[in-house]
Coordinates of C-alpha atoms in Angstrom, one line a residue:
Chain T
M1 CA -86.1 18.9 -13.9
Y2 CA -82.3 21.0 -13.4
R3 CA -79.2 18.2 -14.1
N4 CA -76.0 20.0 -13.0
R5 CA -73.6 19.1 -15.7
N6 CA -70.1 20.7 -13.9
R7 CA -69.6 16.8 -11.7
Q8 CA -67.0 17.0 -9.9
G9 CA -66.4 13.2 -9.0
I10 CA -63.4 10.9 -10.1
T11 CA -64.3 8.7 -13.2
F12 CA -63.3 5.1 -13.6
V13 CA -61.3 6.1 -16.1
E14 CA -58.8 8.6 -14.2
V15 CA -58.9 6.2 -11.1
I16 CA -57.5 3.2 -13.1
L17 CA -54.7 6.4 -15.5
A18 CA -54.2 6.5 -11.5
F19 CA -53.2 3.1 -11.0
L20 CA -51.1 3.5 -14.0
I21 CA -49.1 6.2 -13.2
L22 CA -48.6 5.0 -9.3
G23 CA -48.0 1.8 -10.8
V24 CA -45.1 3.3 -12.9
I25 CA -43.4 5.2 -10.0
F26 CA -43.7 2.3 -7.2
L27 CA -42.3 -0.4 -9.8
P28 CA -38.6 0.6 -9.9
I29 CA -38.8 1.5 -6.9
F30 CA -39.6 -2.3 -5.8
F31 CA -36.9 -3.5 -8.0
F32 CA -34.7 -1.7 -5.6
L33 CA -35.6 -2.6 -2.5
T34 CA -35.1 -6.1 -3.5
G35 CA -32.0 -5.5 -5.0
A36 CA -32.0 -3.4 -1.0
V37 CA -32.3 -6.4 0.7
K38 CA -30.8 -8.9 -1.1
D39 CA -27.2 -6.6 -0.8
T40 CA -28.1 -6.6 2.9
E41 CA -27.9 -9.9 2.8
K42 CA -24.7 -10.4 1.1
F43 CA -22.7 -7.7 3.3
Y44 CA -24.1 -10.4 6.2
T45 CA -22.2 -12.7 4.7
E46 CA -19.5 -11.0 3.8
T47 CA -19.2 -9.7 7.8
T48 CA -19.9 -13.4 8.2
A49 CA -17.0 -14.5 7.1
I50 CA -14.6 -11.4 8.3
S51 CA -15.4 -12.8 11.6
R52 CA -15.0 -15.9 11.1
A53 CA -11.5 -15.6 8.8
K54 CA -10.2 -12.9 11.9
F55 CA -11.4 -15.8 14.7
I56 CA -9.4 -18.4 12.7
M57 CA -6.4 -16.5 12.2
D58 CA -6.9 -15.3 15.9
S59 CA -6.7 -18.7 17.0
M60 CA -3.9 -19.6 14.8
M61 CA -1.6 -16.9 15.6
F62 CA -2.1 -16.0 19.7
Q63 CA -3.2 -19.2 20.7
I64 CA -2.3 -23.0 19.6
P65 CA 1.0 -23.4 20.1
W66 CA 3.8 -23.3 17.0
W67 CA 4.2 -26.6 17.0
A68 CA 0.8 -28.1 16.8
I69 CA 0.3 -26.8 13.8
K70 CA 1.5 -28.1 11.0
D71 CA 2.4 -27.5 7.1
G72 CA 0.2 -28.1 4.5
N73 CA -2.7 -27.1 2.2
P74 CA -4.9 -27.7 4.2
C75 CA -2.7 -27.2 7.4
G76 CA -2.8 -29.7 10.4
F77 CA -3.1 -29.7 13.9
T78 CA -1.4 -32.2 16.2
S79 CA -1.4 -32.2 19.9
Y80 CA 1.4 -34.6 19.8
N81 CA 4.5 -32.9 20.3
S82 CA 7.7 -34.5 18.2
V83 CA 9.9 -33.2 20.9
S84 CA 9.2 -34.8 24.1
K85 CA 7.4 -37.1 22.4
K86 CA 4.4 -36.9 24.5
T87 CA 0.4 -35.8 23.5
V88 CA 0.0 -32.9 25.9
T89 CA -3.7 -33.0 27.5
G90 CA -4.2 -29.2 27.3
V91 CA -3.6 -28.8 23.7
S92 CA -5.5 -31.6 22.8
S93 CA -8.7 -30.6 24.6
L94 CA -7.9 -26.9 22.5
L95 CA -7.6 -28.4 19.7
R96 CA -11.0 -30.8 20.2
R97 CA -12.5 -27.1 21.4
A98 CA -11.7 -25.1 18.7
V99 CA -10.7 -26.5 16.1
P100 CA -14.0 -27.5 15.1
K101 CA -15.8 -23.7 16.0
M102 CA -13.1 -22.7 13.9
F103 CA -13.2 -24.6 10.4
G104 CA -16.4 -26.0 11.1
D105 CA -17.7 -30.0 9.9
G106 CA -15.1 -31.6 8.2
C107 CA -12.2 -31.2 10.0
T108 CA -11.4 -34.5 11.9
T109 CA -9.8 -36.7 11.3
G110 CA -9.8 -40.4 11.8
N111 CA -7.3 -40.2 15.0
P112 CA -8.9 -37.7 18.1
E113 CA -5.1 -35.9 18.6
E114 CA -5.1 -34.5 14.6
F115 CA -7.6 -32.4 12.7
K116 CA -7.1 -30.9 9.3
G117 CA -7.6 -26.0 8.1
D118 CA -10.4 -27.3 6.7
G119 CA -14.2 -27.6 6.5
L120 CA -17.9 -26.1 5.9
F121 CA -20.2 -24.6 8.1
V122 CA -23.5 -22.8 8.2
C123 CA -25.0 -19.6 8.8
R124 CA -28.1 -19.2 11.2
K125 CA -29.7 -17.9 8.2
G126 CA -28.1 -20.6 5.4
F127 CA -25.2 -19.8 4.0
Q128 CA -22.6 -21.6 3.9
Y129 CA -19.0 -20.8 3.8
R130 CA -15.8 -22.8 3.5
A131 CA -13.0 -22.7 5.5
R132 CA -9.6 -23.4 4.5
A133 CA -5.3 -22.6 6.4
K134 CA -2.7 -23.0 4.3
V135 CA 0.5 -23.1 6.1
V136 CA 4.0 -22.7 4.8
D137 CA 7.1 -24.2 6.8
L138 CA 9.5 -21.0 6.1
D139 CA 12.5 -23.6 6.8
Y140 CA 15.9 -23.8 5.8
D141 CA 16.4 -26.2 3.2
S142 CA 13.4 -25.3 1.5
T143 CA 14.0 -21.8 1.2
S144 CA 17.9 -21.6 1.2
A145 CA 18.2 -19.8 -1.8
N146 CA 16.5 -16.9 -0.1
P147 CA 16.3 -17.9 3.3
V148 CA 15.4 -15.5 6.1
V149 CA 18.6 -14.4 8.4
F150 CA 18.9 -12.9 11.7
S151 CA 21.3 -10.0 11.8
I152 CA 22.5 -7.4 13.9
P153 CA 24.8 -4.8 13.2
I154 CA 28.1 -4.5 15.2
P155 CA 28.5 -0.9 16.5
G156 CA 32.1 0.8 14.7
T157 CA 32.6 -1.7 12.6
P158 CA 30.5 -2.1 8.8
D159 CA 30.1 -5.7 10.0
R160 CA 27.3 -8.2 11.0
H161 CA 26.7 -10.6 13.8
E162 CA 24.5 -13.0 11.0
F163 CA 22.9 -16.1 11.6
Q164 CA 21.5 -19.0 9.0
I165 CA 18.4 -20.6 10.8
N166 CA 20.0 -24.2 11.0
Q167 CA 22.5 -21.9 13.2
L168 CA 19.9 -20.8 15.6
V169 CA 17.6 -24.2 15.9
S170 CA 17.9 -27.3 16.1
K171 CA 15.7 -30.0 13.7
R172 CA 11.8 -30.5 14.3
D173 CA 9.8 -33.4 12.3
D174 CA 12.7 -33.5 10.1
K175 CA 13.4 -28.8 9.2
F176 CA 14.8 -25.8 10.8
N177 CA 12.4 -24.4 10.7
L178 CA 11.2 -20.5 12.9
I179 CA 8.7 -19.1 11.1
K180 CA 5.4 -20.3 9.7
K181 CA 3.5 -18.2 6.8
I182 CA -0.8 -18.5 7.2
I183 CA -3.0 -18.1 4.9
V184 CA -6.4 -18.0 5.0
Q185 CA -9.5 -18.7 2.9
V186 CA -12.7 -18.3 3.9
K187 CA -15.4 -18.7 0.9
W188 CA -18.7 -18.3 0.2
S189 CA -21.4 -18.4 -2.0
N190 CA -24.1 -15.8 -1.9
S191 CA -27.2 -18.4 -2.0
K192 CA -28.9 -19.7 0.7
N193 CA -27.8 -23.7 1.1
K194 CA -25.1 -24.1 -2.1
D195 CA -22.1 -25.4 -1.2
P196 CA -19.6 -23.0 -2.4
D197 CA -17.0 -25.2 -3.8
S198 CA -19.9 -25.8 -6.9
D199 CA -21.2 -21.9 -7.2
P200 CA -19.2 -20.0 -9.6
Q201 CA -20.3 -17.1 -8.2
A202 CA -19.3 -17.4 -4.3
R203 CA -16.8 -15.1 -2.8
S204 CA -13.5 -15.1 -1.4
I205 CA -12.2 -13.3 1.6
F206 CA -8.0 -13.7 2.8
L207 CA -5.4 -13.2 5.2
V208 CA -1.9 -13.8 5.8
G209 CA 0.1 -13.8 9.1
F210 CA 3.4 -15.2 10.1
K211 CA 3.9 -17.1 13.0
S212 CA 7.4 -17.4 15.1
D213 CA 8.4 -20.3 17.1
L214 CA 7.9 -18.2 20.7
E215 CA 8.4 -21.4 22.5
G216 CA 11.4 -23.0 21.8
Chain A
M1 CA -63.6 30.1 -3.7
K2 CA -59.9 30.7 -3.9
D3 CA -58.1 29.7 -7.2
R4 CA -55.8 26.6 -5.6
R5 CA -55.1 25.7 -9.4
G6 CA -51.3 23.8 -9.7
V7 CA -51.2 22.7 -6.1
A8 CA -51.7 19.3 -7.3
I9 CA -48.0 19.5 -9.1
V10 CA -46.0 20.9 -5.7
V11 CA -47.9 18.2 -4.3
V12 CA -46.3 15.8 -6.4
L13 CA -43.0 17.5 -6.9
F14 CA -42.8 17.0 -2.5
F15 CA -43.6 13.8 -3.3
A16 CA -41.3 12.6 -5.7
F17 CA -38.3 14.5 -4.0
S18 CA -39.2 12.9 -0.6
I19 CA -38.9 9.4 -2.8
A20 CA -35.7 10.4 -4.4
I21 CA -33.9 11.6 -1.0
I22 CA -35.0 8.2 1.1
L23 CA -33.5 6.0 -2.2
F24 CA -31.3 8.3 -2.0
F25 CA -29.8 7.7 1.6
M26 CA -30.4 3.9 0.7
A27 CA -28.2 3.3 -1.9
S28 CA -25.4 5.4 -0.4
S29 CA -26.2 3.3 2.9
N30 CA -25.6 -0.1 1.2
T31 CA -22.4 1.8 -0.8
N32 CA -20.2 2.3 2.5
L33 CA -21.4 -1.3 4.0
A34 CA -19.0 -2.2 1.3
Y35 CA -16.8 0.3 1.7
Q36 CA -16.4 -0.1 5.7
N37 CA -16.2 -4.6 4.7
K38 CA -13.4 -3.9 2.4
Q39 CA -11.7 -1.3 4.2
T40 CA -12.3 -3.7 8.3
L41 CA -10.8 -6.4 5.5
Y42 CA -8.0 -4.6 5.1
Q43 CA -7.4 -2.7 8.7
M44 CA -7.0 -6.7 10.0
Q45 CA -4.9 -7.3 7.3
A46 CA -2.2 -5.0 8.8
Y47 CA -2.7 -5.9 12.3
Y48 CA -1.8 -9.6 11.6
L49 CA 1.3 -8.3 9.3
A50 CA 2.0 -5.9 12.7
H51 CA 1.4 -8.4 14.9
S52 CA 3.6 -10.9 12.8
G53 CA 6.3 -8.6 13.0
M54 CA 6.2 -8.2 16.3
Q55 CA 6.8 -12.3 17.3
H56 CA 9.7 -12.0 14.8
A57 CA 11.6 -9.0 16.9
K58 CA 10.9 -10.9 19.9
L59 CA 11.7 -13.6 18.0
Q60 CA 15.3 -11.8 17.1
L61 CA 15.3 -11.0 20.8
R62 CA 14.8 -14.5 21.7
L63 CA 17.6 -15.5 20.0
L64 CA 20.1 -13.5 20.4
P65 CA 19.9 -11.8 23.9
K66 CA 23.7 -11.2 23.7
E67 CA 23.8 -9.7 20.4
T68 CA 21.4 -7.1 20.8
Y69 CA 21.9 -6.2 24.6
E70 CA 26.1 -5.4 23.1
F71 CA 24.9 -3.0 20.3
F72 CA 23.0 -0.9 22.4
A73 CA 26.2 -1.1 25.3
K74 CA 28.6 -0.2 22.6
N75 CA 26.7 3.1 22.4
G76 CA 25.4 2.0 19.3
T77 CA 22.8 4.1 16.8
G78 CA 19.9 3.9 15.0
N79 CA 17.7 0.6 14.9
P80 CA 20.1 -2.7 15.1
Y81 CA 16.6 -4.6 14.1
A82 CA 16.1 -2.3 10.7
D83 CA 16.8 -5.4 9.2
I84 CA 13.5 -7.0 10.1
D85 CA 11.4 -6.1 7.1
S86 CA 9.5 -8.9 5.7
S87 CA 10.3 -7.4 2.0
N88 CA 13.7 -7.7 2.2
Y89 CA 13.3 -11.5 2.0
P90 CA 12.2 -13.9 -0.7
P91 CA 9.8 -16.1 1.3
T92 CA 8.1 -13.5 3.6
A93 CA 8.0 -10.5 0.6
M94 CA 4.6 -9.8 -0.2
G95 CA 4.9 -7.4 -2.5
V96 CA 2.3 -4.8 -3.6
F97 CA -1.0 -5.1 -5.0
S98 CA -1.1 -7.4 -8.3
K99 CA -4.5 -7.9 -10.8
N100 CA -2.3 -12.1 -10.7
N101 CA -3.3 -12.2 -7.1
A102 CA -7.3 -12.4 -8.4
G103 CA -7.3 -16.6 -9.2
Y104 CA -5.8 -17.0 -5.7
D105 CA -7.4 -20.1 -4.4
L106 CA -6.9 -22.4 -1.3
F107 CA -9.5 -24.6 -2.8
K108 CA -8.2 -25.1 -6.5
T109 CA -4.9 -26.8 -7.2
N110 CA -2.1 -24.9 -8.5
K111 CA -3.9 -22.0 -7.4
A112 CA -2.2 -21.0 -4.2
P113 CA 2.0 -21.3 -5.1
D114 CA 4.1 -21.6 -1.7
E115 CA 5.6 -18.3 -2.8
K116 CA 2.6 -16.3 -3.6
F117 CA 0.1 -14.4 -1.7
P118 CA -3.0 -12.7 -2.0
Y119 CA -2.6 -9.5 -0.6
G120 CA 0.0 -7.0 -1.2
G121 CA 1.6 -5.7 2.2
R122 CA 5.0 -5.6 4.3
Y123 CA 6.4 -5.5 8.2
Y124 CA 9.0 -3.8 9.6
I125 CA 10.5 -2.9 12.6
E126 CA 10.4 1.1 13.6
K127 CA 12.5 1.0 16.4
L128 CA 13.7 -0.8 19.5
E129 CA 15.8 0.9 22.3
L130 CA 16.5 -0.7 25.6
L131 CA 15.5 1.5 28.2
G132 CA 16.8 -0.8 30.9
S133 CA 19.4 -2.9 31.9
H134 CA 18.6 -5.5 35.6
D135 CA 22.7 -6.6 36.1
R136 CA 23.0 -8.2 39.6
M137 CA 22.7 -11.3 39.2
K138 CA 23.6 -14.1 36.7
M139 CA 20.6 -14.1 34.8
V140 CA 20.4 -10.2 33.8
Q141 CA 17.3 -9.5 32.6
D142 CA 16.7 -6.3 29.8
G143 CA 14.0 -3.9 29.5
Y144 CA 13.2 -3.0 25.4
R145 CA 10.8 -1.4 23.6
V146 CA 9.7 -2.7 20.1
V147 CA 7.7 -0.2 17.7
V148 CA 6.1 -2.4 14.6
K149 CA 4.9 -1.2 11.5
A150 CA 2.7 -2.7 8.7
N151 CA 1.1 -1.5 5.8
V152 CA -1.5 -3.1 3.5
D153 CA -1.8 -2.1 0.0
G154 CA -5.2 -2.2 -1.0
G155 CA -4.8 -1.2 -4.4
R156 CA -5.8 1.6 -6.7
G157 CA -2.9 3.5 -4.5
K158 CA -4.8 3.2 -1.3
T159 CA -2.7 1.3 1.8
F160 CA -3.7 0.1 5.0
E161 CA -1.4 1.3 7.9
E162 CA -0.7 0.0 11.4
E163 CA 1.8 -0.1 14.3
I164 CA 1.8 -1.7 17.2
S165 CA 4.1 -1.4 19.8
E166 CA 5.2 -3.4 22.8
E167 CA 7.6 -3.6 26.5
L168 CA 9.3 -6.8 26.6
I169 CA 12.0 -7.9 29.2
V170 CA 14.4 -10.5 28.0
S171 CA 16.6 -12.2 29.8
R172 CA 19.8 -13.3 28.8
F173 CA 22.3 -15.7 31.1
T174 CA 25.8 -14.1 31.1
G175 CA 27.1 -17.5 33.5
G176 CA 28.3 -14.6 36.3
I177 CA 30.8 -13.3 33.2
K178 CA 30.0 -9.3 32.4

């Protein structure tokens, strides 16, 4: 019987070799894709942090009354107006709703009318974020060496109308104050279910604003 | 039978080229996301600085309505609020981008001193103009347009800018005396 010696199939060795070559090609691709997924999560956490910092800063700059924000690190929030010596109902309900949404767990104090600008929240994917706001009163006494001055030139003369803060406002909470410096920090861990406080690789973003007393 | 030698190399090259293109676009898309997040943050910071400047201008208008009006009434030229510039006063002067700011942390003791900032930046009043004055009553109302500019130093020579403009009405009590 005649045998065709010129067979055209694929040998087992050739198949193994092909798989080996494919493996060599696809291994870096696999690593790249895994890295890309991790990067996507990294950008997701960063976006969530930015969005939360914006929410906090918007609320503090434009929603919460100037007098209701107390200086400190973390800052405080109160619905008790020290000038009228009353708890303001509208501000009280605003703070009760807004502050826990801004900072998450841990922002409450023993007093239901007072909150602190500090807390921990967890996103839907399980990443943990810590948010904190620091407020510094730029009041006359603490900045008296170089205070913010309010001045306007007098036309036709080299002189200016110049006023110090203590000439323009009466003391409130023992301070002559018109401007507060607000710094918001959101810190997060890129590892799921890990408190950023215990993660040396934790990342942070900041926002800075100056809130003026437009209500007095 | 046609000679098909060399077809394999073409197929392999096409395959490799396609994969390279896919990987390139995936990598650049991720790089873009990182860049956009950074841009968003700095631009947002410039936005809050601009609003800080606007609040500062409103505060001065509220405190000094008479002095501000008199500047324009006496044909004053230029910007009477040029002094409202965060870099003029140490408590508001954020300075420029600095690597020293990298360790800034509100959660750590002594890592966020009161006089320091995590960013470099500035706000200032670009323009203040009197649009009109309604003065037929004891309570006079003046209309102003305020233009505020802010910039944030993003490091490596990059600056992020924001400009906002508002028209305001300010009440000024004259007691009937003009």
